[in-house]
């Protein structure tokens, strides 16, 4: 028998269907509520709103579970690679040998940017934030594929996906080179995705960057751990834009803008800056923790807390371990790692953080790894964006495959009631 919820409003009872997901998550389907009752629901910040059904990622924030297409993040982190995981997320399955080769070939075929794109890079000031460049250039790249505006599905989706995934890495590296006044380094078709990115970031025209396997592995892991995270701010933005039937590049460019903020992807940069500030001040973290608890200080313990996880973020556990391993292998002794560990221990004992269920999130240790492998701090959020691209692409695909209407939330208006125009001489 179909389960329903009953709602009593103004003495009348309404039946609303219950929707159940494959992991027994339950929702009350209120899509007919306004038609039936004249009421809408109000959920500022969407903390309790399911905005779509999705088959990509499952999170249980209470238990600290994260799975892509059903596979636990811990297994993928240990055994897989970013490109395999991108295929899993976008195409719905881990690739077999042939599929993996074809997908990698597609990435290689699409890794170059049109030469005219170089002029766009020239227009940015040297101090431009690479997230601004990334977003603008993803949009600009769409102009070189006019079919995106007319017949955006002329190519198969996997071709489109590969085009975006390949180009975003080239754009990101070029953005960095531009910001440092360095010449652009073209991709090397013999290198795999993450190694190729490091090559474009750090090689010189007359000297190739030495690719250390532990560095490539660490960055690949960071990309993999960021590959999707269900309906967060940027992914929900991508879906919102996609629902207007905007093209894939435009939707992803919007995702980059949403990700940039310090409460979202920008937190990885903010964490490192916080650790540097603590270090410079000679604080062991205690003063900063006290400030983070004081609502008037304007400070938060960056890299702590999550809308969904009320338990340790499973990605943070993996990153913390990887951080220790990479620093040991590279013989780096970073005082910021000691401060981070101390902060974590102190926060996890502190009733303020315990009561609010605030645990380290993915951004808490990722910056220390990125710093160790030479990624400059202003590029941290760009790394998140490259990693998140498969998730945005897969969510875009779901929206396009679903005949849902344009996303269009409602509001409760709290502004002035009817008011009339006054001429300028009569205004106070
Ligand atoms: N430091 C100090 N207090 C905090 C923190 C923090 N990092 N995070 C939450 N709180 C407090 C907050 O002040 C509030 O207290 P009270 O109930 O007394 O008013 C309570 O905890 C609940 O916080 P909230 O802001 O209502 O929680 P939210 O779900 O809206 O925000 C968050 C989630 C991630 C934006 C927030 O925890 C935060 O600002 N964290 C720091 C930024 C950060 O690390 N962001 C990265 C998130 S993970 C990567 C990603 O997917 O984007």
Tab-separated table of C-alpha atoms and ligand atoms in Angstrom:
chain	number	residue	atom	x	y	z
A	1	UNK	CA	0.000	0.000	0.000
A	2	UNK	CA	1.288	3.439	-0.918
A	3	UNK	CA	2.479	5.328	2.161
A	4	UNK	CA	1.160	8.831	2.694
A	5	UNK	CA	1.626	11.614	5.224
A	6	UNK	CA	-1.375	13.459	6.558
A	7	UNK	CA	-1.369	17.180	6.991
A	8	UNK	CA	-4.137	18.954	8.863
A	9	UNK	CA	-4.556	22.588	7.781
A	10	UNK	CA	-7.458	24.822	8.708
A	11	UNK	CA	-9.338	21.757	9.897
A	12	UNK	CA	-8.960	19.873	6.605
A	13	UNK	CA	-6.817	16.751	6.164
A	14	UNK	CA	-4.593	16.410	3.119
A	15	UNK	CA	-2.762	13.274	2.071
A	16	UNK	CA	0.760	13.710	0.714
A	17	UNK	CA	2.723	10.848	-0.869
A	18	UNK	CA	5.869	9.518	0.782
A	19	UNK	CA	8.843	8.936	-1.502
A	20	UNK	CA	11.502	6.440	-0.430
A	21	UNK	CA	15.023	6.191	-1.860
A	22	UNK	CA	17.054	3.003	-2.287
A	23	UNK	CA	18.812	3.681	1.031
A	24	UNK	CA	15.472	4.168	2.814
A	25	UNK	CA	15.756	7.940	2.932
A	26	UNK	CA	12.213	9.233	3.098
A	27	UNK	CA	10.610	12.441	1.877
A	28	UNK	CA	7.147	13.893	1.835
A	29	UNK	CA	6.278	14.846	-1.723
A	30	UNK	CA	4.812	18.323	-1.430
A	31	UNK	CA	4.747	19.135	-5.148
A	32	UNK	CA	0.934	19.370	-5.133
A	33	UNK	CA	0.709	21.195	-1.771
A	34	UNK	CA	0.136	24.706	-3.096
A	35	UNK	CA	-2.455	23.555	-5.595
A	36	UNK	CA	-4.287	21.636	-2.909
A	37	UNK	CA	-3.964	24.045	0.011
A	38	UNK	CA	-2.655	27.443	-1.125
A	39	UNK	CA	0.362	26.961	1.163
A	40	UNK	CA	4.009	26.550	0.228
A	41	UNK	CA	6.774	25.203	2.458
A	42	UNK	CA	9.506	27.477	3.794
A	43	UNK	CA	13.009	26.154	4.368
A	44	UNK	CA	15.570	28.952	4.455
A	45	UNK	CA	18.936	27.610	3.286
A	46	UNK	CA	17.297	24.366	2.048
A	47	UNK	CA	18.497	22.383	5.069
A	48	UNK	CA	15.440	20.153	4.907
A	49	UNK	CA	14.559	20.261	1.236
A	50	UNK	CA	15.147	17.482	-1.258
A	51	UNK	CA	15.472	19.354	-4.537
A	52	UNK	CA	15.689	16.321	-6.826
A	53	UNK	CA	15.996	12.551	-7.042
A	54	UNK	CA	19.506	11.487	-7.990
A	55	UNK	CA	21.334	8.220	-8.603
A	56	UNK	CA	24.888	9.515	-8.353
A	57	UNK	CA	26.053	9.907	-4.752
A	58	UNK	CA	24.796	8.682	-1.408
A	59	UNK	CA	25.721	10.375	1.857
A	60	UNK	CA	24.674	9.409	5.354
A	61	UNK	CA	25.878	12.400	7.341
A	62	UNK	CA	25.046	10.864	10.718
A	63	UNK	CA	27.099	7.728	10.044
A	64	UNK	CA	29.829	9.454	7.991
A	65	UNK	CA	29.133	7.435	4.824
A	66	UNK	CA	29.937	8.618	1.292
A	67	UNK	CA	29.457	6.427	-1.785
A	68	UNK	CA	29.712	7.180	-5.490
A	69	UNK	CA	27.237	5.013	-7.432
A	70	UNK	CA	27.083	2.736	-4.397
A	71	UNK	CA	30.847	2.253	-3.978
A	72	UNK	CA	32.323	3.453	-0.641
A	73	UNK	CA	34.736	6.366	-0.949
A	74	UNK	CA	37.306	4.432	1.111
A	75	UNK	CA	37.473	1.647	-1.524
A	76	UNK	CA	37.751	4.097	-4.386
A	77	UNK	CA	40.427	6.124	-2.605
A	78	UNK	CA	42.499	3.015	-2.038
A	79	UNK	CA	42.062	1.260	-5.368
A	80	UNK	CA	40.916	3.626	-8.079
A	81	UNK	CA	42.027	6.746	-9.929
A	82	UNK	CA	40.364	10.077	-10.607
A	83	UNK	CA	39.673	9.250	-14.257
A	84	UNK	CA	38.131	5.853	-13.455
A	85	UNK	CA	35.991	7.562	-10.843
A	86	UNK	CA	35.030	10.326	-13.290
A	87	UNK	CA	33.770	7.608	-15.650
A	88	UNK	CA	31.940	5.924	-12.792
A	89	UNK	CA	30.221	9.137	-11.770
A	90	UNK	CA	29.387	10.413	-15.254
A	91	UNK	CA	28.587	7.172	-17.074
A	92	UNK	CA	27.252	5.249	-14.077
A	93	UNK	CA	29.776	2.402	-14.110
A	94	UNK	CA	33.453	1.692	-13.588
A	95	UNK	CA	34.999	1.472	-17.055
A	96	UNK	CA	36.270	-1.815	-18.431
A	97	UNK	CA	39.662	-1.760	-20.179
A	98	UNK	CA	38.269	-0.676	-23.544
A	99	UNK	CA	36.038	2.008	-22.036
A	100	UNK	CA	38.897	3.361	-19.951
A	101	UNK	CA	41.180	3.544	-22.969
A	102	UNK	CA	38.493	5.231	-25.054
A	103	UNK	CA	37.728	7.731	-22.301
A	104	UNK	CA	41.437	8.521	-21.811
A	105	UNK	CA	41.863	8.928	-25.593
A	106	UNK	CA	38.931	11.343	-25.665
A	107	UNK	CA	40.528	13.373	-22.897
A	108	UNK	CA	43.789	13.523	-24.836
A	109	UNK	CA	42.005	14.526	-28.060
A	110	UNK	CA	40.279	17.399	-26.274
A	111	UNK	CA	43.052	18.689	-24.051
A	112	UNK	CA	44.108	21.638	-26.208
A	113	UNK	CA	42.457	25.052	-26.128
A	114	UNK	CA	41.759	27.031	-29.253
A	115	UNK	CA	44.755	29.362	-29.783
A	116	UNK	CA	42.389	32.354	-29.746
A	117	UNK	CA	41.697	31.590	-26.077
A	118	UNK	CA	45.192	32.874	-25.312
A	119	UNK	CA	43.979	36.436	-25.975
A	120	UNK	CA	41.354	36.012	-23.278
A	121	UNK	CA	44.016	35.052	-20.741
A	122	UNK	CA	45.998	38.135	-21.708
A	123	UNK	CA	43.128	40.385	-20.654
A	124	UNK	CA	43.261	39.469	-16.957
A	125	UNK	CA	45.398	41.461	-14.543
A	126	UNK	CA	48.327	39.548	-13.048
A	127	UNK	CA	46.706	39.407	-9.602
A	128	UNK	CA	43.362	38.029	-10.901
A	129	UNK	CA	42.047	35.198	-8.747
A	130	UNK	CA	42.314	31.951	-10.730
A	131	UNK	CA	38.703	31.044	-9.835
A	132	UNK	CA	37.543	34.159	-11.700
A	133	UNK	CA	39.703	33.197	-14.661
A	134	UNK	CA	38.503	29.593	-14.528
A	135	UNK	CA	34.839	30.498	-14.572
A	136	UNK	CA	35.240	33.111	-17.321
A	137	UNK	CA	37.365	30.820	-19.463
A	138	UNK	CA	35.044	27.828	-19.179
A	139	UNK	CA	32.299	30.086	-20.505
A	140	UNK	CA	34.637	31.446	-23.175
A	141	UNK	CA	35.527	27.891	-24.235
A	142	UNK	CA	31.849	27.267	-24.999
A	143	UNK	CA	32.046	29.948	-27.720
A	144	UNK	CA	34.420	27.708	-29.646
A	145	UNK	CA	31.741	25.032	-29.822
A	146	UNK	CA	28.789	26.814	-31.440
A	147	UNK	CA	26.815	23.571	-31.558
A	148	UNK	CA	26.393	23.968	-27.773
A	149	UNK	CA	23.934	26.773	-28.517
A	150	UNK	CA	22.088	25.105	-31.359
A	151	UNK	CA	22.309	21.356	-31.121
A	152	UNK	CA	24.189	20.769	-27.928
A	153	UNK	CA	23.754	17.017	-28.122
A	154	UNK	CA	25.182	16.685	-31.603
A	155	UNK	CA	28.095	14.843	-30.019
A	156	UNK	CA	27.508	12.013	-27.596
A	157	UNK	CA	27.446	13.020	-23.954
A	158	UNK	CA	30.698	11.222	-23.229
A	159	UNK	CA	32.440	13.406	-25.849
A	160	UNK	CA	31.016	16.545	-24.273
A	161	UNK	CA	31.983	15.397	-20.816
A	162	UNK	CA	35.527	14.568	-21.904
A	163	UNK	CA	35.837	17.916	-23.646
A	164	UNK	CA	34.977	19.830	-20.501
A	165	UNK	CA	36.997	17.608	-18.177
A	166	UNK	CA	40.089	17.820	-20.397
A	167	UNK	CA	39.899	21.539	-21.086
A	168	UNK	CA	39.247	22.573	-17.507
A	169	UNK	CA	42.619	21.169	-16.500
A	170	UNK	CA	44.380	23.051	-19.301
A	171	UNK	CA	42.537	26.288	-18.438
A	172	UNK	CA	43.429	25.912	-14.756
A	173	UNK	CA	47.125	25.442	-15.496
A	174	UNK	CA	47.178	28.334	-17.989
A	175	UNK	CA	45.451	30.561	-15.422
A	176	UNK	CA	48.203	29.814	-12.934
A	177	UNK	CA	50.966	30.429	-15.489
A	178	UNK	CA	49.373	33.717	-16.435
A	179	UNK	CA	49.170	34.790	-12.780
A	180	UNK	CA	52.912	34.146	-12.403
A	181	UNK	CA	53.885	35.777	-15.700
A	182	UNK	CA	55.107	32.421	-17.002
A	183	UNK	CA	54.675	31.082	-20.555
A	184	UNK	CA	51.882	28.543	-21.067
A	185	UNK	CA	52.991	24.926	-21.249
A	186	UNK	CA	50.972	22.776	-23.631
A	187	UNK	CA	49.620	19.404	-22.517
A	188	UNK	CA	51.705	16.329	-23.207
A	189	UNK	CA	49.549	13.610	-24.821
A	190	UNK	CA	51.750	10.887	-23.342
A	191	UNK	CA	50.889	11.832	-19.777
A	192	UNK	CA	47.874	10.761	-17.771
A	193	UNK	CA	45.358	13.302	-16.483
A	194	UNK	CA	46.875	14.378	-13.168
A	195	UNK	CA	50.508	14.054	-14.263
A	196	UNK	CA	49.687	16.151	-17.313
A	197	UNK	CA	48.188	18.839	-15.124
A	198	UNK	CA	51.322	18.994	-12.963
A	199	UNK	CA	53.423	19.148	-16.133
A	200	UNK	CA	51.404	22.131	-17.428
A	201	UNK	CA	51.632	23.834	-14.046
A	202	UNK	CA	55.311	23.411	-13.334
A	203	UNK	CA	57.367	22.530	-16.430
A	204	UNK	CA	59.429	25.219	-18.085
A	205	UNK	CA	59.786	25.605	-21.857
A	206	UNK	CA	63.370	24.362	-21.543
A	207	UNK	CA	63.004	21.933	-18.630
A	208	UNK	CA	60.369	19.332	-17.836
A	209	UNK	CA	59.026	19.166	-14.293
A	210	UNK	CA	60.124	15.996	-12.527
A	211	UNK	CA	56.986	13.975	-11.889
A	212	UNK	CA	57.296	12.223	-8.521
A	213	UNK	CA	54.849	9.302	-8.268
A	214	UNK	CA	53.866	10.208	-4.677
A	215	UNK	CA	53.027	13.772	-5.745
A	216	UNK	CA	50.930	12.605	-8.716
A	217	UNK	CA	49.156	10.080	-6.492
A	218	UNK	CA	48.416	12.631	-3.785
A	219	UNK	CA	46.873	15.131	-6.199
A	220	UNK	CA	44.926	12.399	-7.987
A	221	UNK	CA	43.512	11.392	-4.591
A	222	UNK	CA	42.478	14.971	-3.862
A	223	UNK	CA	40.645	15.153	-7.202
A	224	UNK	CA	39.000	11.774	-6.558
A	225	UNK	CA	37.804	12.717	-3.067
A	226	UNK	CA	36.195	15.882	-4.404
A	227	UNK	CA	34.565	14.245	-7.430
A	228	UNK	CA	30.983	14.532	-6.183
A	229	UNK	CA	29.078	15.350	-3.042
A	230	UNK	CA	25.370	15.364	-3.904
A	231	UNK	CA	23.344	18.571	-3.614
A	232	UNK	CA	25.876	21.033	-2.202
A	233	UNK	CA	25.799	24.728	-3.095
A	234	UNK	CA	27.750	24.492	-6.378
A	235	UNK	CA	26.126	21.286	-7.633
A	236	UNK	CA	22.678	22.642	-6.856
A	237	UNK	CA	23.732	25.758	-8.795
A	238	UNK	CA	24.792	23.661	-11.777
A	239	UNK	CA	21.443	21.861	-11.710
A	240	UNK	CA	19.577	25.130	-11.377
A	241	UNK	CA	21.326	26.620	-14.413
A	242	UNK	CA	20.998	23.365	-16.367
A	243	UNK	CA	17.258	23.313	-15.729
A	244	UNK	CA	16.933	26.422	-17.905
A	245	UNK	CA	18.542	24.264	-20.634
A	246	UNK	CA	21.739	26.327	-20.572
A	247	UNK	CA	24.678	24.438	-22.059
A	248	UNK	CA	27.093	22.249	-20.102
A	249	UNK	CA	29.931	24.794	-20.118
A	250	UNK	CA	27.699	27.659	-18.937
A	251	UNK	CA	26.299	25.470	-16.154
A	252	UNK	CA	29.783	24.391	-15.024
A	253	UNK	CA	31.027	28.011	-15.100
A	254	UNK	CA	28.193	28.903	-12.713
A	255	UNK	CA	29.249	25.991	-10.505
A	256	UNK	CA	32.771	27.422	-10.299
A	257	UNK	CA	31.386	30.769	-9.082
A	258	UNK	CA	29.298	29.080	-6.397
A	259	UNK	CA	32.252	26.975	-5.298
A	260	UNK	CA	34.511	29.985	-4.891
A	261	UNK	CA	32.943	31.240	-1.642
A	262	UNK	CA	34.839	30.616	1.629
A	263	UNK	CA	31.950	28.700	3.168
A	264	UNK	CA	32.147	26.200	0.303
A	265	UNK	CA	35.174	25.324	-1.855
A	266	UNK	CA	36.996	28.499	-0.878
A	267	UNK	CA	37.376	26.990	2.587
A	268	UNK	CA	40.538	25.088	1.584
A	269	UNK	CA	42.309	28.382	0.899
A	270	UNK	CA	40.786	29.888	4.046
A	271	UNK	CA	42.055	26.949	6.170
A	272	UNK	CA	45.618	27.441	5.063
A	273	UNK	CA	45.436	31.174	5.594
A	274	UNK	CA	44.010	30.534	9.071
A	275	UNK	CA	46.855	28.125	9.913
A	276	UNK	CA	49.399	30.649	8.653
A	277	UNK	CA	47.781	33.378	10.749
A	278	UNK	CA	47.902	31.169	13.846
A	279	UNK	CA	51.524	30.276	13.165
A	280	UNK	CA	52.536	33.900	12.602
A	281	UNK	CA	50.811	34.980	15.804
A	282	UNK	CA	52.738	32.351	17.775
A	283	UNK	CA	49.396	30.916	18.921
A	284	UNK	CA	49.128	27.163	19.526
A	285	UNK	CA	45.536	27.412	18.292
A	286	UNK	CA	43.860	28.041	21.655
A	287	UNK	CA	43.344	31.755	20.997
A	288	UNK	CA	41.927	31.080	17.585
A	289	UNK	CA	39.533	28.463	18.955
A	290	UNK	CA	38.321	30.943	21.547
A	291	UNK	CA	37.720	33.501	18.788
A	292	UNK	CA	35.915	30.939	16.603
A	293	UNK	CA	33.489	30.294	19.469
A	294	UNK	CA	32.789	33.987	19.890
A	295	UNK	CA	30.037	34.976	17.446
A	296	UNK	CA	31.187	38.610	17.525
A	297	UNK	CA	34.730	37.830	16.384
A	298	UNK	CA	33.681	37.179	12.787
A	299	UNK	CA	35.928	34.097	12.840
A	300	UNK	CA	35.085	30.459	12.285
A	301	UNK	CA	37.275	27.435	12.585
A	302	UNK	CA	37.710	26.939	8.850
A	303	UNK	CA	37.666	23.332	7.686
A	304	UNK	CA	35.322	22.419	10.521
A	305	UNK	CA	31.605	21.733	10.345
A	306	UNK	CA	29.367	20.577	7.550
A	307	UNK	CA	25.730	20.949	6.662
A	308	UNK	CA	25.312	17.215	6.144
A	309	UNK	CA	28.030	15.495	8.177
A	310	UNK	CA	27.286	15.425	11.862
A	311	UNK	CA	30.139	12.994	12.239
A	312	UNK	CA	33.719	12.888	10.942
A	313	UNK	CA	33.715	13.639	7.187
A	314	UNK	CA	34.956	10.334	5.670
A	315	UNK	CA	37.019	12.310	3.154
A	316	UNK	CA	38.804	14.133	5.971
A	317	UNK	CA	39.878	10.804	7.504
A	318	UNK	CA	41.393	9.669	4.188
A	319	UNK	CA	43.081	13.018	3.576
A	320	UNK	CA	44.551	13.188	7.064
A	321	UNK	CA	46.219	9.792	6.565
A	322	UNK	CA	47.416	10.739	3.067
A	323	UNK	CA	48.776	13.999	4.449
A	324	UNK	CA	50.957	12.185	6.981
A	325	UNK	CA	52.184	9.754	4.295
A	326	UNK	CA	52.997	12.381	1.668
A	327	UNK	CA	54.839	14.665	4.057
A	328	UNK	CA	56.900	11.730	5.337
A	329	UNK	CA	57.740	10.554	1.801
A	330	UNK	CA	58.717	14.053	0.712
A	331	UNK	CA	60.670	14.593	3.974
A	332	UNK	CA	58.697	17.722	4.751
A	333	UNK	CA	58.206	18.877	8.294
A	334	UNK	CA	55.435	21.449	8.119
A	335	UNK	CA	54.654	23.334	11.342
A	336	UNK	CA	51.166	24.004	9.939
A	337	UNK	CA	50.421	20.270	10.133
A	338	UNK	CA	51.249	20.279	13.840
A	339	UNK	CA	48.996	23.298	14.369
A	340	UNK	CA	46.177	21.616	12.415
A	341	UNK	CA	46.458	18.439	14.508
A	342	UNK	CA	46.513	20.437	17.690
A	343	UNK	CA	43.460	22.449	16.601
A	344	UNK	CA	41.607	19.274	15.737
A	345	UNK	CA	42.357	17.631	19.092
A	346	UNK	CA	41.386	20.766	20.997
A	347	UNK	CA	38.166	21.285	19.036
A	348	UNK	CA	37.088	17.651	19.385
A	349	UNK	CA	37.392	17.976	23.181
A	350	UNK	CA	35.648	21.340	23.351
A	351	UNK	CA	31.946	21.282	24.321
A	352	UNK	CA	31.182	24.097	21.805
A	353	UNK	CA	32.243	21.902	18.864
A	354	UNK	CA	31.045	18.629	20.405
A	355	UNK	CA	27.508	19.915	21.085
A	356	UNK	CA	27.200	21.329	17.580
A	357	UNK	CA	28.655	18.149	16.047
A	358	UNK	CA	31.396	20.081	14.280
A	359	UNK	CA	34.090	17.775	12.898
A	360	UNK	CA	36.935	18.330	10.425
A	361	UNK	CA	35.711	18.384	6.837
A	362	UNK	CA	37.492	17.612	3.563
A	363	UNK	CA	39.175	21.020	3.508
A	364	UNK	CA	40.906	20.762	6.860
A	365	UNK	CA	43.961	18.766	5.744
A	366	UNK	CA	43.803	19.024	1.935
A	367	UNK	CA	45.578	22.403	1.909
A	368	UNK	CA	48.563	20.994	3.782
A	369	UNK	CA	48.991	18.269	1.141
A	370	UNK	CA	48.606	20.762	-1.681
A	371	UNK	CA	51.154	23.073	-0.091
A	372	UNK	CA	53.568	20.141	0.302
A	373	UNK	CA	53.304	19.230	-3.368
A	374	UNK	CA	53.819	22.810	-4.490
A	375	UNK	CA	50.298	23.961	-5.381
A	376	UNK	CA	50.081	27.671	-4.559
A	377	UNK	CA	47.392	28.636	-2.087
A	378	UNK	CA	45.352	30.721	-4.529
A	379	UNK	CA	44.990	27.595	-6.689
A	380	UNK	CA	43.522	25.424	-3.922
A	381	UNK	CA	39.910	26.081	-4.795
A	382	UNK	CA	40.714	25.521	-8.456
A	383	UNK	CA	41.891	22.009	-7.485
A	384	UNK	CA	38.499	21.473	-5.861
A	385	UNK	CA	36.790	22.682	-9.046
A	386	UNK	CA	38.758	20.302	-11.276
A	387	UNK	CA	37.944	17.464	-8.896
A	388	UNK	CA	34.244	18.360	-8.725
A	389	UNK	CA	33.833	18.515	-12.503
A	390	UNK	CA	32.653	14.878	-12.885
A	391	UNK	CA	29.951	15.483	-10.277
A	392	UNK	CA	28.737	18.634	-12.000
A	393	UNK	CA	28.755	16.888	-15.380
A	394	UNK	CA	26.800	13.902	-14.046
A	395	UNK	CA	24.261	16.143	-12.320
A	396	UNK	CA	23.898	18.191	-15.503
A	397	UNK	CA	23.239	14.945	-17.379
A	398	UNK	CA	20.560	13.887	-14.899
A	399	UNK	CA	18.762	17.211	-15.284
A	400	UNK	CA	18.898	16.996	-19.076
A	401	UNK	CA	17.606	13.427	-19.086
A	402	UNK	CA	14.698	14.319	-16.821
A	403	UNK	CA	11.789	16.232	-18.254
A	404	UNK	CA	11.435	18.239	-15.018
A	405	UNK	CA	10.289	21.816	-15.410
A	406	UNK	CA	12.710	24.694	-14.913
A	407	UNK	CA	13.846	24.911	-11.269
A	408	UNK	CA	11.975	27.788	-9.753
A	409	UNK	CA	11.585	28.016	-5.968
A	410	UNK	CA	8.983	30.268	-4.409
A	411	UNK	CA	9.335	32.705	-1.523
A	412	UNK	CA	7.409	34.265	1.302
A	413	UNK	CA	7.351	37.949	0.603
A	414	UNK	CA	8.119	40.116	3.661
A	415	UNK	CA	8.564	43.511	1.988
A	416	UNK	CA	6.367	46.592	1.846
A	417	UNK	CA	2.697	46.183	1.093
A	418	UNK	CA	1.068	48.199	-1.695
A	419	UNK	CA	2.851	51.520	-2.034
A	420	UNK	CA	2.646	54.238	-4.703
A	421	UNK	CA	5.101	56.102	-6.867
A	422	UNK	CA	5.920	59.611	-5.651
A	423	UNK	CA	7.555	62.250	-7.771
A	424	UNK	CA	11.087	63.230	-6.797
A	425	UNK	CA	10.114	66.614	-5.270
A	426	UNK	CA	7.726	64.928	-2.824
A	427	UNK	CA	10.269	62.384	-1.535
A	428	UNK	CA	11.840	62.728	1.878
B	1	LIG	N1	33.467	27.364	13.531
B	1	LIG	C1	32.746	27.830	14.576
B	1	LIG	N2	31.419	27.661	14.690
B	1	LIG	C2	30.790	26.993	13.709
B	1	LIG	C3	31.481	26.487	12.606
B	1	LIG	C4	32.874	26.680	12.532
B	1	LIG	N3	33.575	26.219	11.509
B	1	LIG	N4	30.614	25.872	11.772
B	1	LIG	C5	29.407	25.987	12.349
B	1	LIG	N5	29.504	26.664	13.519
B	1	LIG	C6	28.428	26.938	14.488
B	1	LIG	C7	27.521	28.054	14.000
B	1	LIG	O1	27.971	29.310	14.452
B	1	LIG	C8	26.202	27.633	14.600
B	1	LIG	O2	26.224	27.942	15.972
B	1	LIG	P1	24.845	28.356	16.749
B	1	LIG	O3	23.960	27.142	16.642
B	1	LIG	O4	25.298	28.679	18.112
B	1	LIG	O5	24.311	29.555	16.008
B	1	LIG	C9	26.215	26.110	14.487
B	1	LIG	O6	27.613	25.752	14.515
B	1	LIG	C10	25.571	25.576	13.212
B	1	LIG	O7	26.219	26.207	12.116
B	1	LIG	P2	25.511	26.653	10.775
B	1	LIG	O8	26.249	27.816	10.187
B	1	LIG	O9	24.046	26.803	11.001
B	1	LIG	O10	25.740	25.367	9.909
B	1	LIG	P3	25.550	25.274	8.354
B	1	LIG	O11	25.124	23.881	8.085
B	1	LIG	O12	24.707	26.364	7.839
B	1	LIG	O13	27.040	25.534	7.826
B	1	LIG	C11	29.250	25.255	7.114
B	1	LIG	C12	27.910	24.558	7.395
B	1	LIG	C13	30.187	24.257	6.459
B	1	LIG	C14	29.038	26.426	6.132
B	1	LIG	C15	29.850	25.770	8.451
B	1	LIG	O14	30.068	24.699	9.319
B	1	LIG	C16	31.129	26.579	8.250
B	1	LIG	O15	31.064	27.789	8.030
B	1	LIG	N6	32.322	25.904	8.328
B	1	LIG	C17	33.564	26.598	8.040
B	1	LIG	C18	33.748	26.702	6.536
B	1	LIG	C19	34.113	25.374	5.920
B	1	LIG	O16	34.979	24.663	6.406
B	1	LIG	N7	33.467	25.048	4.776
B	1	LIG	C20	33.764	23.846	4.005
B	1	LIG	C21	32.619	22.879	3.995
B	1	LIG	S1	33.124	21.252	3.400
B	1	LIG	C22	33.540	21.502	1.746
B	1	LIG	C23	32.343	21.746	0.906
B	1	LIG	O17	31.684	20.767	0.545
B	1	LIG	O18	32.079	22.891	0.584
